[in-house]
């Protein structure tokens, strides 16, 4: 781990670590990312078609079934060593804010206490008219999507679609963390989708050291910005072991 001595020191002395994760962190759990050419989900789907209010209005059944398929995938997936390392990091540093764009809930299953879910959670369902989370609904009939037991509108996954606003509270907490942290880790995200993509820049501008861990970057150290080309499931456990050998 000598190549990452700076990073190990930064972790050991960090006061407040903010972490932003994207689909790359769940890739080693077997969940396809969005934009990776060979495995990316979008390779065979058009995001606008599947993950947008227009797509849902056009074909609610298709969208409900696509998310049901993804829920299946997630249910079969296990948190990988990268998720587990982030849950351990939370216990090792004085303060950690985990911000995720992922909707698979694997951070929670790995033991992370309260990830900020910028894009919602595929495990939750809301009423498409009232926006409230619906815990129970009748799926007896073969009509899909099911209907809201309160008002009869179609149910939908509790995720943020293209063109929709992110949950205000979640976004405010994420901005705060980016501004107040001293170490910001951006892991497994292509950094293409706003407003999440601006968080590392805000952290940098606020004086934090930013470390980008991704597969489509070149490893380089230009403090306060570090980029590391590595798989999160491989690198994160190694960094934790090196920083806290006990
Ligand atoms: N370790 C680290 N990085 C990885 C790994 C891995 N094992 N596998 C893939 N990656 C990297 C890819 O190189 C890519 O840069 O993870 C990134 C995944 O990028 P995207 O597929 O664009 O996913 P993400 O950045 O999370 O997308 C953001 O866009 O489609 C919307 O709402 C969706 O939350 C998603 C948002």
mmCIF file of C-alpha atoms and ligand atoms in Angstrom:
data_model
loop_
_atom_site.group_PDB
_atom_site.id
_atom_site.type_symbol
_atom_site.label_atom_id
_atom_site.label_comp_id
_atom_site.label_asym_id
_atom_site.label_seq_id
_atom_site.Cartn_x
_atom_site.Cartn_y
_atom_site.Cartn_z
ATOM 1 C CA UNK A 1 0.000 0.000 0.000
ATOM 2 C CA UNK A 2 3.081 2.281 -0.065
ATOM 3 C CA UNK A 3 1.655 3.921 -3.193
ATOM 4 C CA UNK A 4 -1.221 5.274 -1.151
ATOM 5 C CA UNK A 5 0.688 6.499 1.903
ATOM 6 C CA UNK A 6 -0.841 9.966 1.649
ATOM 7 C CA UNK A 7 -4.332 8.511 1.513
ATOM 8 C CA UNK A 8 -3.757 6.268 4.535
ATOM 9 C CA UNK A 9 -2.494 9.274 6.526
ATOM 10 C CA UNK A 10 -5.502 11.330 5.397
ATOM 11 C CA UNK A 11 -7.883 8.611 6.563
ATOM 12 C CA UNK A 12 -6.127 8.230 9.925
ATOM 13 C CA UNK A 13 -6.267 11.982 10.610
ATOM 14 C CA UNK A 14 -9.589 12.821 9.000
ATOM 15 C CA UNK A 15 -12.116 14.619 11.211
ATOM 16 C CA UNK A 16 -15.081 14.484 8.842
ATOM 17 C CA UNK A 17 -15.069 12.186 5.810
ATOM 18 C CA UNK A 18 -17.764 12.636 3.152
ATOM 19 C CA UNK A 19 -18.222 9.783 0.702
ATOM 20 C CA UNK A 20 -20.171 9.913 -2.566
ATOM 21 C CA UNK A 21 -20.844 6.521 -4.146
ATOM 22 C CA UNK A 22 -22.227 5.538 -7.516
ATOM 23 C CA UNK A 23 -23.109 2.343 -9.338
ATOM 24 C CA UNK A 24 -19.436 1.316 -9.509
ATOM 25 C CA UNK A 25 -19.512 0.486 -5.791
ATOM 26 C CA UNK A 26 -22.254 -2.098 -6.413
ATOM 27 C CA UNK A 27 -20.717 -3.476 -9.618
ATOM 28 C CA UNK A 28 -18.759 -6.134 -7.659
ATOM 29 C CA UNK A 29 -22.051 -7.237 -6.137
ATOM 30 C CA UNK A 30 -23.171 -8.148 -9.633
ATOM 31 C CA UNK A 31 -25.435 -5.150 -10.149
ATOM 32 C CA UNK A 32 -24.934 -3.592 -13.598
ATOM 33 C CA UNK A 33 -23.775 0.017 -13.672
ATOM 34 C CA UNK A 34 -25.548 2.504 -15.905
ATOM 35 C CA UNK A 35 -22.963 3.717 -18.354
ATOM 36 C CA UNK A 36 -20.260 1.100 -18.555
ATOM 37 C CA UNK A 37 -20.351 0.205 -22.220
ATOM 38 C CA UNK A 38 -20.022 -3.547 -21.857
ATOM 39 C CA UNK A 39 -22.119 -4.084 -18.749
ATOM 40 C CA UNK A 40 -24.024 -0.823 -18.379
ATOM 41 C CA UNK A 41 -27.780 -1.222 -18.119
ATOM 42 C CA UNK A 42 -28.265 1.707 -20.410
ATOM 43 C CA UNK A 43 -26.437 -0.217 -23.135
ATOM 44 C CA UNK A 44 -29.677 -1.936 -24.044
ATOM 45 C CA UNK A 45 -32.167 0.554 -22.632
ATOM 46 C CA UNK A 46 -32.854 4.198 -23.277
ATOM 47 C CA UNK A 47 -32.770 5.966 -19.906
ATOM 48 C CA UNK A 48 -35.431 8.445 -21.007
ATOM 49 C CA UNK A 49 -37.668 5.515 -21.906
ATOM 50 C CA UNK A 50 -37.294 3.720 -18.596
ATOM 51 C CA UNK A 51 -36.330 6.160 -15.882
ATOM 52 C CA UNK A 52 -38.464 9.226 -16.523
ATOM 53 C CA UNK A 53 -41.988 10.468 -15.719
ATOM 54 C CA UNK A 54 -42.696 10.545 -19.486
ATOM 55 C CA UNK A 55 -41.599 6.917 -19.818
ATOM 56 C CA UNK A 56 -43.815 5.954 -16.879
ATOM 57 C CA UNK A 57 -46.811 7.788 -18.322
ATOM 58 C CA UNK A 58 -46.196 6.153 -21.697
ATOM 59 C CA UNK A 59 -45.819 2.616 -20.395
ATOM 60 C CA UNK A 60 -46.345 2.256 -16.616
ATOM 61 C CA UNK A 61 -46.401 -1.547 -16.820
ATOM 62 C CA UNK A 62 -43.000 -1.721 -18.576
ATOM 63 C CA UNK A 63 -41.444 0.590 -16.031
ATOM 64 C CA UNK A 64 -42.958 -1.275 -13.071
ATOM 65 C CA UNK A 65 -41.680 -4.589 -14.486
ATOM 66 C CA UNK A 66 -38.206 -3.167 -15.196
ATOM 67 C CA UNK A 67 -37.922 -2.032 -11.573
ATOM 68 C CA UNK A 68 -39.331 -5.363 -10.368
ATOM 69 C CA UNK A 69 -36.530 -7.052 -12.343
ATOM 70 C CA UNK A 70 -33.956 -4.726 -10.740
ATOM 71 C CA UNK A 71 -35.459 -5.382 -7.281
ATOM 72 C CA UNK A 72 -34.980 -9.128 -7.913
ATOM 73 C CA UNK A 73 -31.370 -8.497 -8.929
ATOM 74 C CA UNK A 74 -30.749 -6.471 -5.795
ATOM 75 C CA UNK A 75 -32.469 -9.006 -3.529
ATOM 76 C CA UNK A 76 -30.046 -11.693 -4.823
ATOM 77 C CA UNK A 77 -27.014 -9.407 -4.486
ATOM 78 C CA UNK A 78 -24.840 -9.182 -1.394
ATOM 79 C CA UNK A 79 -22.900 -6.161 -0.165
ATOM 80 C CA UNK A 80 -19.316 -6.521 -1.410
ATOM 81 C CA UNK A 81 -16.055 -5.774 0.473
ATOM 82 C CA UNK A 82 -16.246 -2.173 -0.738
ATOM 83 C CA UNK A 83 -19.619 -1.615 0.977
ATOM 84 C CA UNK A 84 -18.341 -3.376 4.111
ATOM 85 C CA UNK A 85 -15.173 -1.261 4.187
ATOM 86 C CA UNK A 86 -17.256 1.934 4.032
ATOM 87 C CA UNK A 87 -19.396 0.683 6.925
ATOM 88 C CA UNK A 88 -16.185 -0.004 8.900
ATOM 89 C CA UNK A 89 -14.732 3.402 7.980
ATOM 90 C CA UNK A 90 -17.821 4.961 9.574
ATOM 91 C CA UNK A 91 -16.762 3.323 12.837
ATOM 92 C CA UNK A 92 -13.114 4.368 12.522
ATOM 93 C CA UNK A 93 -13.348 8.112 11.878
ATOM 94 C CA UNK A 94 -14.919 10.766 14.115
ATOM 95 C CA UNK A 95 -17.590 11.628 11.534
ATOM 96 C CA UNK A 96 -18.584 10.134 8.182
ATOM 97 C CA UNK A 97 -21.365 11.265 5.850
ATOM 98 C CA UNK A 98 -22.222 8.665 3.224
ATOM 99 C CA UNK A 99 -24.013 10.067 0.184
ATOM 100 C CA UNK A 100 -25.145 7.577 -2.409
ATOM 101 C CA UNK A 101 -26.666 7.801 -5.875
ATOM 102 C CA UNK A 102 -27.404 4.083 -5.674
ATOM 103 C CA UNK A 103 -30.937 2.908 -5.043
ATOM 104 C CA UNK A 104 -30.043 -0.692 -4.137
ATOM 105 C CA UNK A 105 -29.881 -0.342 -0.339
ATOM 106 C CA UNK A 106 -26.614 -2.331 -0.190
ATOM 107 C CA UNK A 107 -24.906 0.290 1.988
ATOM 108 C CA UNK A 108 -27.576 -0.230 4.670
ATOM 109 C CA UNK A 109 -27.251 -4.016 4.361
ATOM 110 C CA UNK A 110 -23.478 -3.637 4.790
ATOM 111 C CA UNK A 111 -24.014 -1.789 8.068
ATOM 112 C CA UNK A 112 -23.766 1.885 7.070
ATOM 113 C CA UNK A 113 -25.998 3.680 9.539
ATOM 114 C CA UNK A 114 -27.799 6.347 7.563
ATOM 115 C CA UNK A 115 -26.722 6.815 3.965
ATOM 116 C CA UNK A 116 -28.117 9.905 2.247
ATOM 117 C CA UNK A 117 -30.022 8.416 -0.697
ATOM 118 C CA UNK A 118 -29.946 11.156 -3.315
ATOM 119 C CA UNK A 119 -31.837 9.102 -5.892
ATOM 120 C CA UNK A 120 -34.214 7.209 -3.599
ATOM 121 C CA UNK A 121 -34.442 3.496 -2.921
ATOM 122 C CA UNK A 122 -35.744 0.786 -5.226
ATOM 123 C CA UNK A 123 -37.053 -1.130 -2.206
ATOM 124 C CA UNK A 124 -39.636 1.567 -1.490
ATOM 125 C CA UNK A 125 -42.834 2.260 -3.438
ATOM 126 C CA UNK A 126 -44.813 5.515 -3.550
ATOM 127 C CA UNK A 127 -48.177 6.595 -4.865
ATOM 128 C CA UNK A 128 -47.571 8.275 -8.236
ATOM 129 C CA UNK A 129 -50.256 10.874 -7.420
ATOM 130 C CA UNK A 130 -49.704 11.639 -3.720
ATOM 131 C CA UNK A 131 -45.956 10.914 -3.503
ATOM 132 C CA UNK A 132 -46.352 9.139 -0.159
ATOM 133 C CA UNK A 133 -44.577 5.859 0.597
ATOM 134 C CA UNK A 134 -46.957 2.910 0.422
ATOM 135 C CA UNK A 135 -46.021 -0.095 2.556
ATOM 136 C CA UNK A 136 -48.804 -2.491 1.590
ATOM 137 C CA UNK A 137 -50.827 -2.907 -1.577
ATOM 138 C CA UNK A 138 -52.958 -5.549 -3.227
ATOM 139 C CA UNK A 139 -51.190 -7.370 -6.050
ATOM 140 C CA UNK A 140 -53.905 -10.030 -6.411
ATOM 141 C CA UNK A 141 -55.132 -8.831 -9.792
ATOM 142 C CA UNK A 142 -52.795 -9.050 -12.754
ATOM 143 C CA UNK A 143 -52.981 -5.299 -13.312
ATOM 144 C CA UNK A 144 -49.495 -3.763 -13.122
ATOM 145 C CA UNK A 145 -48.472 -1.348 -11.741
ATOM 146 C CA UNK A 146 -50.675 -2.000 -8.690
ATOM 147 C CA UNK A 147 -53.034 0.763 -7.605
ATOM 148 C CA UNK A 148 -52.597 2.969 -4.554
ATOM 149 C CA UNK A 149 -54.923 1.620 -1.805
ATOM 150 C CA UNK A 150 -55.630 5.221 -0.800
ATOM 151 C CA UNK A 151 -56.459 6.970 -4.060
ATOM 152 C CA UNK A 152 -56.297 4.367 -6.822
ATOM 153 C CA UNK A 153 -53.456 5.986 -8.774
ATOM 154 C CA UNK A 154 -50.622 3.795 -10.100
ATOM 155 C CA UNK A 155 -47.856 2.913 -7.629
ATOM 156 C CA UNK A 156 -44.249 3.671 -8.686
ATOM 157 C CA UNK A 157 -40.754 2.982 -7.367
ATOM 158 C CA UNK A 158 -39.486 5.555 -4.844
ATOM 159 C CA UNK A 159 -36.573 6.608 -7.057
ATOM 160 C CA UNK A 160 -35.691 9.952 -8.647
ATOM 161 C CA UNK A 161 -36.215 9.859 -12.416
ATOM 162 C CA UNK A 162 -34.565 12.010 -15.044
ATOM 163 C CA UNK A 163 -36.141 15.434 -14.950
ATOM 164 C CA UNK A 164 -37.347 15.044 -11.360
ATOM 165 C CA UNK A 165 -36.057 16.983 -8.369
ATOM 166 C CA UNK A 166 -33.917 15.244 -5.780
ATOM 167 C CA UNK A 167 -35.253 14.974 -2.207
ATOM 168 C CA UNK A 168 -34.607 18.468 -0.799
ATOM 169 C CA UNK A 169 -33.458 17.355 2.640
ATOM 170 C CA UNK A 170 -31.074 14.778 1.200
ATOM 171 C CA UNK A 171 -29.531 17.307 -1.160
ATOM 172 C CA UNK A 172 -29.147 19.937 1.572
ATOM 173 C CA UNK A 173 -27.399 17.412 3.823
ATOM 174 C CA UNK A 174 -25.115 16.394 0.960
ATOM 175 C CA UNK A 175 -24.131 20.021 0.199
ATOM 176 C CA UNK A 176 -23.450 20.604 3.908
ATOM 177 C CA UNK A 177 -21.212 17.551 4.094
ATOM 178 C CA UNK A 178 -19.314 18.547 0.938
ATOM 179 C CA UNK A 179 -18.698 21.995 2.411
ATOM 180 C CA UNK A 180 -17.691 20.901 5.900
ATOM 181 C CA UNK A 181 -15.694 17.711 5.343
ATOM 182 C CA UNK A 182 -11.893 17.640 5.286
ATOM 183 C CA UNK A 183 -11.721 14.499 3.154
ATOM 184 C CA UNK A 184 -14.132 13.732 0.277
ATOM 185 C CA UNK A 185 -14.103 10.313 -1.385
ATOM 186 C CA UNK A 186 -15.909 9.987 -4.747
ATOM 187 C CA UNK A 187 -16.170 6.265 -5.461
ATOM 188 C CA UNK A 188 -17.568 4.397 -8.465
ATOM 189 C CA UNK A 189 -19.402 7.234 -10.141
ATOM 190 C CA UNK A 190 -18.969 8.596 -13.642
ATOM 191 C CA UNK A 191 -19.762 12.041 -12.264
ATOM 192 C CA UNK A 192 -22.084 12.796 -15.156
ATOM 193 C CA UNK A 193 -25.379 13.351 -13.394
ATOM 194 C CA UNK A 194 -26.045 16.627 -11.595
ATOM 195 C CA UNK A 195 -26.422 17.760 -8.907
ATOM 196 C CA UNK A 196 -24.449 14.863 -7.337
ATOM 197 C CA UNK A 197 -21.635 15.451 -9.820
ATOM 198 C CA UNK A 198 -20.938 18.891 -8.311
ATOM 199 C CA UNK A 199 -20.304 17.624 -4.798
ATOM 200 C CA UNK A 200 -16.589 16.798 -5.239
ATOM 201 C CA UNK A 201 -15.969 20.245 -6.748
ATOM 202 C CA UNK A 202 -17.759 21.944 -3.846
ATOM 203 C CA UNK A 203 -15.628 19.931 -1.424
ATOM 204 C CA UNK A 204 -12.446 20.924 -3.254
ATOM 205 C CA UNK A 205 -13.481 24.585 -3.277
ATOM 206 C CA UNK A 206 -14.237 24.360 0.445
ATOM 207 C CA UNK A 207 -10.686 23.218 1.193
ATOM 208 C CA UNK A 208 -11.153 19.458 1.440
ATOM 209 C CA UNK A 209 -8.852 16.862 -0.073
ATOM 210 C CA UNK A 210 -10.745 14.944 -2.765
ATOM 211 C CA UNK A 211 -9.966 11.348 -3.705
ATOM 212 C CA UNK A 212 -11.649 9.864 -6.794
ATOM 213 C CA UNK A 213 -11.651 6.052 -6.948
ATOM 214 C CA UNK A 214 -12.925 4.792 -10.283
ATOM 215 C CA UNK A 215 -12.107 2.494 -13.173
ATOM 216 C CA UNK A 216 -12.086 5.152 -15.846
ATOM 217 C CA UNK A 217 -9.504 7.448 -14.259
ATOM 218 C CA UNK A 218 -5.718 7.477 -14.362
ATOM 219 C CA UNK A 219 -3.975 7.166 -10.999
ATOM 220 C CA UNK A 220 -2.440 10.528 -10.180
ATOM 221 C CA UNK A 221 -1.639 12.606 -7.107
ATOM 222 C CA UNK A 222 -2.091 16.334 -7.486
ATOM 223 C CA UNK A 223 -2.971 17.306 -3.889
ATOM 224 C CA UNK A 224 -5.595 18.239 -2.849
ATOM 225 C CA UNK A 225 -6.946 16.048 -5.680
ATOM 226 C CA UNK A 226 -6.048 12.352 -5.924
ATOM 227 C CA UNK A 227 -7.369 9.959 -8.561
ATOM 228 C CA UNK A 228 -6.954 6.216 -8.195
ATOM 229 C CA UNK A 229 -7.781 3.669 -10.879
ATOM 230 C CA UNK A 230 -8.996 0.717 -8.823
ATOM 231 C CA UNK A 231 -11.937 -1.510 -8.031
ATOM 232 C CA UNK A 232 -13.623 -0.197 -4.884
ATOM 233 C CA UNK A 233 -14.169 -3.734 -3.559
ATOM 234 C CA UNK A 234 -10.412 -4.362 -3.739
ATOM 235 C CA UNK A 235 -8.901 -1.002 -2.788
ATOM 236 C CA UNK A 236 -11.171 0.057 0.097
ATOM 237 C CA UNK A 237 -10.507 -3.001 2.307
ATOM 238 C CA UNK A 238 -6.759 -2.637 1.674
ATOM 239 C CA UNK A 239 -6.851 1.033 2.700
ATOM 240 C CA UNK A 240 -8.796 0.202 5.881
ATOM 241 C CA UNK A 241 -6.328 -2.571 6.787
ATOM 242 C CA UNK A 242 -3.363 -0.275 6.155
ATOM 243 C CA UNK A 243 -4.839 2.623 8.128
ATOM 244 C CA UNK A 244 -6.056 0.516 11.061
ATOM 245 C CA UNK A 245 -4.023 -2.700 11.106
ATOM 246 C CA UNK A 246 -5.560 -3.959 14.370
HETATM 247 N N1 LIG B 1 -14.936 0.065 -8.685
HETATM 248 C C1 LIG B 1 -14.877 1.398 -8.896
HETATM 249 N N2 LIG B 1 -15.477 2.015 -9.939
HETATM 250 C C2 LIG B 1 -16.165 1.227 -10.802
HETATM 251 C C3 LIG B 1 -16.276 -0.178 -10.653
HETATM 252 C C4 LIG B 1 -15.617 -0.755 -9.537
HETATM 253 N N3 LIG B 1 -15.645 -2.086 -9.306
HETATM 254 N N4 LIG B 1 -17.022 -0.676 -11.688
HETATM 255 C C5 LIG B 1 -17.378 0.381 -12.447
HETATM 256 N N5 LIG B 1 -16.859 1.521 -11.924
HETATM 257 C C6 LIG B 1 -17.032 2.902 -12.395
HETATM 258 C C7 LIG B 1 -17.180 3.048 -13.891
HETATM 259 O O1 LIG B 1 -15.897 3.225 -14.496
HETATM 260 C C8 LIG B 1 -18.022 4.329 -13.991
HETATM 261 O O2 LIG B 1 -17.205 5.485 -14.043
HETATM 262 O O3 LIG B 1 -18.245 3.335 -11.845
HETATM 263 C C9 LIG B 1 -18.810 4.348 -12.678
HETATM 264 C C10 LIG B 1 -20.285 4.050 -12.869
HETATM 265 O O4 LIG B 1 -20.826 5.139 -13.567
HETATM 266 P P1 LIG B 1 -22.362 5.099 -14.003
HETATM 267 O O5 LIG B 1 -22.668 3.785 -14.605
HETATM 268 O O6 LIG B 1 -22.615 6.373 -14.773
HETATM 269 O O7 LIG B 1 -23.171 5.173 -12.620
HETATM 270 P P2 LIG B 1 -23.403 6.448 -11.710
HETATM 271 O O8 LIG B 1 -22.241 7.385 -11.782
HETATM 272 O O9 LIG B 1 -23.778 5.943 -10.373
HETATM 273 O O10 LIG B 1 -24.692 7.135 -12.394
HETATM 274 C C11 LIG B 1 -25.229 8.242 -11.697
HETATM 275 O O11 LIG B 1 -27.093 8.286 -13.218
HETATM 276 O O12 LIG B 1 -28.350 6.817 -14.416
HETATM 277 C C12 LIG B 1 -28.386 7.699 -13.365
HETATM 278 O O13 LIG B 1 -29.683 7.708 -11.423
HETATM 279 C C13 LIG B 1 -28.705 6.982 -12.100
HETATM 280 O O14 LIG B 1 -27.658 7.115 -9.941
HETATM 281 C C14 LIG B 1 -27.402 6.996 -11.339
HETATM 282 C C15 LIG B 1 -26.730 8.239 -11.861
#
